mmCIF file of C-alpha atoms in Angstrom:
data_model
loop_
_atom_site.group_PDB
_atom_site.id
_atom_site.type_symbol
_atom_site.label_atom_id
_atom_site.label_comp_id
_atom_site.label_asym_id
_atom_site.label_seq_id
_atom_site.Cartn_x
_atom_site.Cartn_y
_atom_site.Cartn_z
ATOM 1 C CA MET I 1 0.000 0.000 0.000
ATOM 2 C CA GLU I 2 1.291 3.400 -0.854
ATOM 3 C CA GLY I 3 0.759 6.343 1.464
ATOM 4 C CA VAL I 4 -1.480 6.265 4.521
ATOM 5 C CA PRO I 5 -4.887 4.572 4.852
ATOM 6 C CA THR I 6 -8.029 6.409 3.819
ATOM 7 C CA PRO I 7 -11.611 5.660 4.921
ATOM 8 C CA SER I 8 -12.228 3.667 1.723
ATOM 9 C CA ASP I 9 -9.041 1.634 2.333
ATOM 10 C CA ASN I 10 -10.308 0.799 5.818
ATOM 11 C CA ASP I 11 -13.736 -0.141 4.455
ATOM 12 C CA ARG I 12 -12.015 -2.698 2.211
ATOM 13 C CA ILE I 13 -9.979 -4.032 5.159
ATOM 14 C CA ILE I 14 -13.193 -4.521 7.137
ATOM 15 C CA GLU I 15 -14.885 -6.318 4.249
ATOM 16 C CA ARG I 16 -11.883 -8.629 3.807
ATOM 17 C CA LEU I 17 -12.004 -9.396 7.536
ATOM 18 C CA ARG I 18 -15.650 -10.458 7.172
ATOM 19 C CA ASP I 19 -14.687 -12.663 4.211
ATOM 20 C CA LYS I 20 -11.852 -14.205 6.248
ATOM 21 C CA GLY I 21 -14.307 -15.100 9.034
ATOM 22 C CA ILE I 22 -16.518 -16.906 6.504
ATOM 23 C CA GLU I 23 -13.490 -18.670 5.043
ATOM 24 C CA MET I 24 -12.351 -19.822 8.490
ATOM 25 C CA PHE I 25 -15.677 -20.831 10.036
ATOM 26 C CA GLY I 26 -18.107 -21.444 7.196
ATOM 27 C CA ALA I 27 -21.727 -20.410 7.076
ATOM 28 C CA TRP I 28 -22.028 -18.910 10.546
ATOM 29 C CA PRO I 29 -22.938 -15.227 10.787
ATOM 30 C CA VAL I 30 -19.885 -12.956 10.865
ATOM 31 C CA HIS I 31 -20.132 -9.634 12.646
ATOM 32 C CA VAL I 32 -17.256 -7.174 12.363
ATOM 33 C CA VAL I 33 -17.005 -4.791 15.301
ATOM 34 C CA ASP I 34 -15.759 -1.645 13.640
ATOM 35 C CA GLY I 35 -12.602 -0.425 15.319
ATOM 36 C CA PRO I 36 -12.030 3.164 16.220
ATOM 37 C CA ARG I 37 -10.885 5.047 13.163
ATOM 38 C CA THR I 38 -8.245 7.496 14.282
ATOM 39 C CA PRO I 39 -7.880 10.532 12.014
ATOM 40 C CA ARG I 40 -4.335 11.101 10.787
ATOM 41 C CA PRO I 41 -3.058 14.301 9.326
ATOM 42 C CA GLY I 42 -2.417 13.987 5.608
ATOM 43 C CA GLN I 43 0.642 15.637 4.209
ATOM 44 C CA GLY I 44 -0.024 17.259 0.878
ATOM 45 C CA SER I 45 -3.081 15.153 0.160
ATOM 46 C CA TYR I 46 -6.644 16.153 -0.566
ATOM 47 C CA ARG I 47 -8.052 12.883 0.853
ATOM 48 C CA PRO I 48 -8.820 12.273 4.548
ATOM 49 C CA HIS I 49 -6.594 9.768 6.309
ATOM 50 C CA GLU I 50 -7.490 7.469 9.165
ATOM 51 C CA GLN I 51 -5.993 4.492 10.918
ATOM 52 C CA LEU I 52 -7.569 1.332 12.344
ATOM 53 C CA PRO I 53 -5.943 -0.439 15.311
ATOM 54 C CA GLY I 54 -3.094 -2.670 14.167
ATOM 55 C CA VAL I 55 -4.317 -6.069 15.425
ATOM 56 C CA THR I 56 -7.233 -7.956 13.872
ATOM 57 C CA CYS I 57 -8.927 -10.812 15.714
ATOM 58 C CA ILE I 58 -11.581 -13.347 14.714
ATOM 59 C CA GLY I 59 -13.317 -15.654 17.167
ATOM 60 C CA ARG I 60 -16.181 -18.128 17.236
ATOM 61 C CA PHE I 61 -18.419 -17.588 20.245
ATOM 62 C CA GLU I 62 -21.066 -19.900 21.650
ATOM 63 C CA SER I 63 -23.931 -19.361 24.099
ATOM 64 C CA VAL I 64 -27.301 -20.865 24.984
ATOM 65 C CA ALA I 65 -29.730 -21.231 22.088
ATOM 66 C CA LEU I 66 -31.874 -18.209 21.359
ATOM 67 C CA HIS I 67 -34.820 -20.320 20.158
ATOM 68 C CA PRO I 68 -34.039 -23.989 20.874
ATOM 69 C CA ALA I 69 -35.739 -26.517 18.626
ATOM 70 C CA PRO I 70 -37.801 -29.068 20.575
ATOM 71 C CA HIS I 71 -35.798 -32.000 19.118
ATOM 72 C CA ALA I 72 -32.353 -30.451 19.726
ATOM 73 C CA LEU I 73 -30.056 -32.536 21.911
ATOM 74 C CA MET I 74 -27.459 -29.829 22.597
ATOM 75 C CA PRO I 75 -28.920 -26.504 21.451
ATOM 76 C CA SER I 76 -26.655 -23.481 21.288
ATOM 77 C CA SER I 77 -26.264 -20.190 19.482
ATOM 78 C CA ASN I 78 -23.066 -19.234 17.703
ATOM 79 C CA ALA I 79 -21.577 -16.237 15.977
ATOM 80 C CA ILE I 80 -18.285 -15.325 14.453
ATOM 81 C CA ILE I 81 -17.085 -11.951 15.697
ATOM 82 C CA ALA I 82 -14.137 -10.070 14.244
ATOM 83 C CA TRP I 83 -12.653 -6.953 15.783
ATOM 84 C CA PHE I 84 -9.667 -4.639 15.879
ATOM 85 C CA GLN I 85 -7.522 -3.876 18.901
ATOM 86 C CA ASN I 86 -4.337 -1.952 19.556
ATOM 87 C CA ASP I 87 -2.214 -4.676 21.129
ATOM 88 C CA PHE I 88 -1.813 -8.413 20.768
ATOM 89 C CA SER I 89 -3.095 -10.254 23.823
ATOM 90 C CA ALA I 90 -4.364 -13.736 24.625
ATOM 91 C CA VAL I 91 -7.667 -12.268 25.730
ATOM 92 C CA PHE I 92 -9.593 -9.300 24.369
ATOM 93 C CA GLY I 93 -7.549 -6.133 24.287
ATOM 94 C CA VAL I 94 -8.563 -3.592 26.913
ATOM 95 C CA ASP I 95 -9.362 -1.109 24.162
ATOM 96 C CA ALA I 96 -11.764 -3.594 22.491
ATOM 97 C CA GLN I 97 -13.692 -4.837 25.542
ATOM 98 C CA ALA I 98 -16.411 -2.180 25.586
ATOM 99 C CA ARG I 99 -17.051 -2.564 21.839
ATOM 100 C CA LEU I 100 -17.297 -6.357 22.193
ATOM 101 C CA ARG I 101 -19.692 -6.083 25.146
ATOM 102 C CA ALA I 102 -21.918 -3.835 23.026
ATOM 103 C CA VAL I 103 -22.473 -6.539 20.367
ATOM 104 C CA GLN I 104 -26.169 -7.424 20.221
ATOM 105 C CA TRP I 105 -25.905 -11.222 20.396
ATOM 106 C CA GLU I 106 -29.558 -11.773 19.487
ATOM 107 C CA GLN I 107 -29.056 -9.817 16.274
ATOM 108 C CA PHE I 108 -26.004 -11.738 15.007
ATOM 109 C CA ALA I 109 -26.059 -15.248 16.493
ATOM 110 C CA LYS I 110 -27.492 -18.298 14.778
ATOM 111 C CA ASP I 111 -28.965 -21.301 16.583
ATOM 112 C CA GLY I 112 -27.484 -24.731 16.039
ATOM 113 C CA ASP I 113 -27.490 -28.186 17.567
ATOM 114 C CA TRP I 114 -24.234 -29.893 18.511
#
């Protein structure tokens, strides 16, 4: 990539992250938690510049079924969630925790039976 990221560059990064979640986990819903877009001063450019956090993460999350089928033996709900954070960590980055807690599980999860 030449220069610094623009909003449209970041939109493409987000879309590729969604595609990567589908590639990794299949047909489960993928929700990308948009990272904070930090404005960056552009030097000699007419386009706005912005930066996403440098670490991308994708995880498969499971919870109780939203609407369990009567015949389900092990009902659950699942979603693939992708997000951006500033630092690599084994658990959610501190900067990403509030955005992850704000995800509306009922809106993005899909019921399944394991």
